[in-house]
Short mmCIF file of C-alpha atoms in Angstrom, two decimals:
data_model
loop_
_atom_site.label_atom_id
_atom_site.label_comp_id
_atom_site.label_asym_id
_atom_site.label_seq_id
_atom_site.Cartn_x
_atom_site.Cartn_y
_atom_site.Cartn_z
CA MET A 1 -183.14 -161.02 25.76
CA GLY A 2 -182.73 -161.79 29.27
CA ASN A 3 -182.79 -165.43 30.71
CA SER A 4 -185.94 -165.32 32.30
CA GLN A 5 -187.38 -164.98 28.63
CA GLN A 6 -185.53 -168.04 27.32
CA LYS A 7 -187.28 -171.24 27.94
CA ILE A 8 -186.09 -174.93 28.25
CA LEU A 9 -186.94 -178.36 27.74
CA ILE A 10 -185.29 -181.18 29.29
CA VAL A 11 -186.15 -184.64 27.88
CA ASP A 12 -184.29 -187.03 29.63
CA ASP A 13 -186.00 -190.24 31.65
CA GLU A 14 -182.91 -189.92 34.12
CA PRO A 15 -184.44 -188.29 37.53
CA ASP A 16 -181.11 -187.22 38.65
CA ILE A 17 -179.84 -185.70 35.02
CA VAL A 18 -183.02 -183.55 34.93
CA GLU A 19 -182.67 -182.57 38.28
CA LEU A 20 -179.41 -181.32 38.11
CA LEU A 21 -179.80 -180.12 35.08
CA GLN A 22 -183.08 -177.91 35.78
CA TYR A 23 -180.82 -176.47 38.85
CA ASN A 24 -177.97 -174.95 36.70
CA LEU A 25 -180.08 -173.84 34.39
CA ASN A 26 -182.74 -172.08 37.05
CA LYS A 27 -179.83 -171.14 38.65
CA GLU A 28 -179.06 -169.09 35.42
CA GLY A 29 -182.33 -167.58 34.99
CA TYR A 30 -183.98 -169.79 32.33
CA ASP A 31 -187.86 -170.74 32.10
CA VAL A 32 -187.46 -174.46 32.28
CA LYS A 33 -189.70 -177.54 31.90
CA SER A 34 -188.96 -181.67 31.71
CA ALA A 35 -190.30 -184.49 30.05
CA SER A 36 -189.09 -188.26 30.76
CA ASN A 37 -189.67 -189.66 27.21
CA GLY A 38 -190.31 -188.43 23.93
CA VAL A 39 -193.57 -189.15 23.60
CA ASP A 40 -194.81 -186.13 26.45
CA ALA A 41 -192.08 -184.29 25.10
CA ILE A 42 -193.91 -183.45 21.56
CA LYS A 43 -196.93 -182.66 23.35
CA LEU A 44 -195.20 -180.38 26.02
CA ALA A 45 -193.20 -178.40 23.50
CA LYS A 46 -196.29 -177.54 21.41
CA GLU A 47 -197.52 -176.10 24.29
CA PHE A 48 -194.57 -174.89 25.83
CA GLN A 49 -192.77 -173.41 22.48
CA PRO A 50 -189.01 -173.87 24.16
CA ASN A 51 -186.37 -171.60 22.64
CA LEU A 52 -183.64 -174.70 23.02
CA ILE A 53 -184.13 -178.13 23.99
CA LEU A 54 -182.25 -180.60 25.73
CA MET A 55 -182.51 -184.09 24.56
CA ASP A 56 -182.06 -187.58 25.55
CA ILE A 57 -180.89 -190.40 23.12
CA MET A 58 -182.51 -193.46 24.99
CA MET A 59 -185.94 -193.40 26.44
CA PRO A 60 -188.90 -194.87 27.03
CA GLN A 61 -191.83 -195.08 24.46
CA MET A 62 -189.66 -192.96 21.68
CA ASP A 63 -186.14 -192.52 21.50
CA GLY A 64 -184.31 -188.85 21.20
CA ILE A 65 -183.63 -189.51 17.42
CA SER A 66 -187.11 -189.95 16.53
CA THR A 67 -188.65 -187.71 18.76
CA VAL A 68 -186.63 -184.96 17.05
CA SER A 69 -187.11 -185.84 13.71
CA GLN A 70 -190.86 -185.49 14.26
CA MET A 71 -190.44 -182.26 16.08
CA ARG A 72 -188.85 -180.90 13.18
CA ASP A 73 -192.13 -181.49 11.78
CA LEU A 74 -193.72 -178.97 13.59
CA GLU A 75 -193.66 -175.17 12.54
CA VAL A 76 -193.78 -174.26 16.26
CA LEU A 77 -190.60 -175.53 16.44
CA LYS A 78 -188.47 -175.10 13.19
CA ASP A 79 -186.13 -172.34 14.99
CA THR A 80 -185.62 -174.45 17.82
CA TYR A 81 -182.06 -175.33 19.11
CA ILE A 82 -181.76 -179.02 20.03
CA ILE A 83 -178.50 -180.17 21.92
CA PHE A 84 -179.12 -184.13 22.13
CA LEU A 85 -176.96 -185.12 25.88
CA THR A 86 -176.11 -188.71 25.83
CA SER A 87 -173.99 -191.55 26.91
CA ARG A 88 -173.86 -192.55 23.12
CA SER A 89 -170.50 -191.75 21.88
CA GLU A 90 -170.64 -194.05 18.58
CA GLU A 91 -170.26 -192.24 15.40
CA TYR A 92 -173.32 -193.60 13.40
CA SER A 93 -175.24 -192.29 16.77
CA GLU A 94 -174.21 -188.89 16.09
CA ILE A 95 -174.44 -188.83 12.36
CA ALA A 96 -178.47 -190.13 13.14
CA ALA A 97 -178.66 -187.28 15.90
CA PHE A 98 -177.77 -184.22 13.16
CA GLU A 99 -179.63 -185.74 10.54
CA ALA A 100 -183.11 -185.75 12.56
CA GLY A 101 -182.10 -181.60 12.73
CA ALA A 102 -180.07 -181.42 15.69
CA ASN A 103 -177.59 -178.61 16.40
CA ASP A 104 -174.98 -179.77 18.38
CA PHE A 105 -174.11 -183.32 20.08
CA ILE A 106 -172.72 -183.62 23.71
CA THR A 107 -171.34 -186.75 24.90
CA LYS A 108 -172.03 -187.38 29.19
CA PRO A 109 -170.88 -186.94 31.89
CA ILE A 110 -172.31 -183.25 31.82
CA LYS A 111 -170.06 -181.02 32.64
CA PRO A 112 -172.83 -178.07 34.12
CA ARG A 113 -170.38 -174.94 33.66
CA ALA A 114 -169.12 -176.11 30.18
CA LEU A 115 -172.84 -176.83 29.24
CA MET A 116 -174.07 -173.52 30.50
CA SER A 117 -171.52 -171.66 28.55
CA ARG A 118 -172.43 -173.51 25.32
CA ILE A 119 -176.38 -172.85 25.53
CA SER A 120 -175.23 -168.95 26.60
CA ALA A 121 -173.36 -168.97 23.31
CA TYR A 122 -176.31 -170.18 21.14
CA PHE A 123 -178.56 -167.62 23.36
CA LYS A 124 -176.20 -164.78 22.27
CA ARG A 125 -175.70 -165.88 18.83
CA ASP A 126 -179.47 -165.05 18.04
CA SER A 127 -178.83 -161.56 19.84
CA GLN A 128 -175.69 -161.03 17.25
CA VAL A 129 -176.95 -162.06 14.34
CA VAL A 130 -179.10 -159.42 12.03
CA LYS A 131 -181.38 -160.41 9.49
CA ASP A 132 -183.44 -158.34 7.10
CA ASN A 133 -183.71 -159.56 3.40
CA ASN A 134 -180.07 -159.07 1.90
CA VAL A 135 -177.64 -158.56 4.49
CA VAL A 136 -176.55 -161.38 7.61
CA SER A 137 -174.47 -159.87 10.47
CA GLU A 138 -172.18 -161.44 12.83
CA GLY A 139 -169.40 -159.99 15.40
CA ASP A 140 -167.20 -158.29 12.42
CA LEU A 141 -168.79 -160.07 9.57
CA THR A 142 -171.10 -158.87 7.56
CA ILE A 143 -172.73 -160.16 4.39
CA ASP A 144 -174.56 -157.56 2.52
CA ARG A 145 -176.42 -159.27 -0.42
CA GLY A 146 -177.87 -156.19 -1.95
CA SER A 147 -174.07 -155.43 -2.51
CA TYR A 148 -172.73 -158.91 -2.93
CA THR A 149 -170.31 -157.36 -0.17
CA VAL A 150 -168.18 -158.83 2.83
CA MET A 151 -166.82 -157.21 5.46
CA LYS A 152 -164.99 -158.78 8.11
CA GLY A 153 -164.63 -155.50 10.64
CA ASP A 154 -163.38 -152.89 8.42
CA GLN A 155 -161.57 -155.10 5.47
CA LYS A 156 -163.48 -155.96 2.31
CA VAL A 157 -163.15 -159.39 1.29
CA VAL A 158 -164.13 -159.94 -2.46
CA LEU A 159 -165.76 -163.22 -2.72
CA PRO A 160 -166.57 -164.99 -6.30
CA LYS A 161 -170.57 -165.08 -6.88
CA LYS A 162 -170.86 -169.34 -5.55
CA GLU A 163 -169.02 -168.53 -2.49
CA PHE A 164 -170.71 -165.18 -1.69
CA GLU A 165 -174.28 -167.21 -2.23
CA LEU A 166 -172.40 -170.41 0.07
CA LEU A 167 -171.48 -168.24 2.96
CA PHE A 168 -174.85 -166.13 2.96
CA PHE A 169 -176.75 -169.43 3.13
CA LEU A 170 -175.19 -171.00 5.52
CA ALA A 171 -174.92 -167.44 7.31
CA SER A 172 -178.95 -166.93 7.14
CA ASN A 173 -179.26 -170.24 9.07
CA PRO A 174 -176.62 -170.32 11.20
CA GLY A 175 -176.04 -173.87 13.64
CA THR A 176 -178.29 -175.67 10.96
CA VAL A 177 -175.90 -178.41 9.48
CA TYR A 178 -176.47 -178.69 5.53
CA SER A 179 -174.88 -182.03 3.42
CA ARG A 180 -172.89 -181.62 0.59
CA ASP A 181 -176.40 -182.48 -1.92
CA GLU A 182 -178.76 -180.13 0.14
CA LEU A 183 -175.98 -177.52 -0.44
CA LEU A 184 -175.70 -178.00 -4.10
CA LYS A 185 -179.64 -177.91 -4.81
CA LYS A 186 -179.82 -174.62 -2.79
CA ILE A 187 -176.61 -172.95 -4.80
CA TRP A 188 -176.61 -174.72 -7.46
CA GLY A 189 -179.86 -175.91 -8.30
CA ALA A 190 -181.01 -179.20 -9.50
CA ASP A 191 -180.91 -179.20 -12.71
CA VAL A 192 -177.25 -178.26 -13.20
CA TYR A 193 -174.76 -180.90 -12.59
CA VAL A 194 -171.76 -181.07 -10.32
CA VAL A 195 -170.05 -182.95 -7.83
CA ALA A 196 -170.57 -182.98 -4.13
CA ARG A 197 -166.74 -181.97 -4.01
CA THR A 198 -167.16 -178.76 -5.35
CA VAL A 199 -169.13 -177.77 -2.21
CA ASP A 200 -165.47 -178.65 -0.52
CA VAL A 201 -163.89 -176.68 -2.78
CA HIS A 202 -165.99 -173.09 -2.55
CA ILE A 203 -165.74 -174.14 1.40
CA ARG A 204 -162.12 -174.33 1.71
CA LYS A 205 -161.99 -170.89 -0.46
CA VAL A 206 -164.52 -169.41 1.82
CA ARG A 207 -162.15 -170.28 4.84
CA GLU A 208 -159.02 -169.39 2.97
CA LYS A 209 -160.73 -165.69 3.03
CA LEU A 210 -161.93 -165.50 6.16
CA GLY A 211 -160.30 -168.34 8.88
CA ASP A 212 -161.93 -171.39 9.58
CA ASN A 213 -163.92 -170.52 12.46
CA CYS A 214 -167.20 -169.80 10.35
CA ILE A 215 -167.74 -172.60 9.05
CA HIS A 216 -167.50 -176.22 10.88
CA THR A 217 -167.36 -179.30 9.30
CA VAL A 218 -169.93 -181.78 10.92
CA LYS A 219 -168.18 -185.40 10.50
CA GLY A 220 -170.77 -187.67 7.85
CA ILE A 221 -172.79 -184.99 7.64
CA GLY A 222 -171.36 -181.61 6.05
CA TYR A 223 -171.21 -178.24 7.25
CA LYS A 224 -172.99 -175.58 9.28
CA PHE A 225 -172.42 -171.53 10.12
CA SER A 226 -171.45 -171.93 13.67
CA PRO A 227 -168.56 -169.27 14.09
CA ASP A 228 -169.07 -169.47 18.47
CA PHE A 229 -167.63 -172.87 19.01
#
C-alpha cells in the first residue's frame, strides 16, 4: 500500500505543530487532515477513518486521553494506530495514554525524520504481517497455530503450549499493549488461578528462545508484540 493511500489525522491545538507535521507527512505522500481539539477529532475520525492518528494530550474541550478512550469504543477506529505526541513526559501520563488505547508515546520536541521513520515502520508492519485463521508471519518469524510450530528463518523453535499461545496472541495483535491480568484471562482463562508473575516467566522463556526484540515491556502497563521498535 502506497503512502498516498494511508490516511493520517493530526490532533493538536498548536498551529505551528500541525503545520510542521502536515508539511512532512504531505511530503511523504500521506493523506492528512487535522483537528484542534478532541471533540472535533472524534467527529472527523468517524468520517475520515484514518489509518493512524497523531494525538496531543493537553487540548481545549477534551484532552487527548479522554479522546482516545472514546475513539477506541468506535468500531471504525479499532485497527487505527494512535501515537501520542506530547510535551508531557511524566510516567503517569504515559501509563494513562497506554491504558486509554494508545500504540505509542513520543515526547516533544518533535524530530520529523525520526517520526516519519516510526510511522513508516507501523505501515510496513501492516504489509509484513500475513494473517489467516492459524498463521501469523512477520519478517523471518512464522507462527502456525494449526501445527503449533514456530519458525525463525529456517530454524524450528519448540515452545510449550502456554508459551506458544501467549506468543501467538500477542503477534496476532501487533502494537497492542496488554496488561498481565488481560493476558492471564486470554491465555489461562478467568477460572484458572495463577499469579500475575506467571506471565513474566513465560515472556522471559519466549525471549530466551526468540530474542528480546519481539515482545516488548511497556513499563507500568504490560507487554506488546512490536519487533520493529
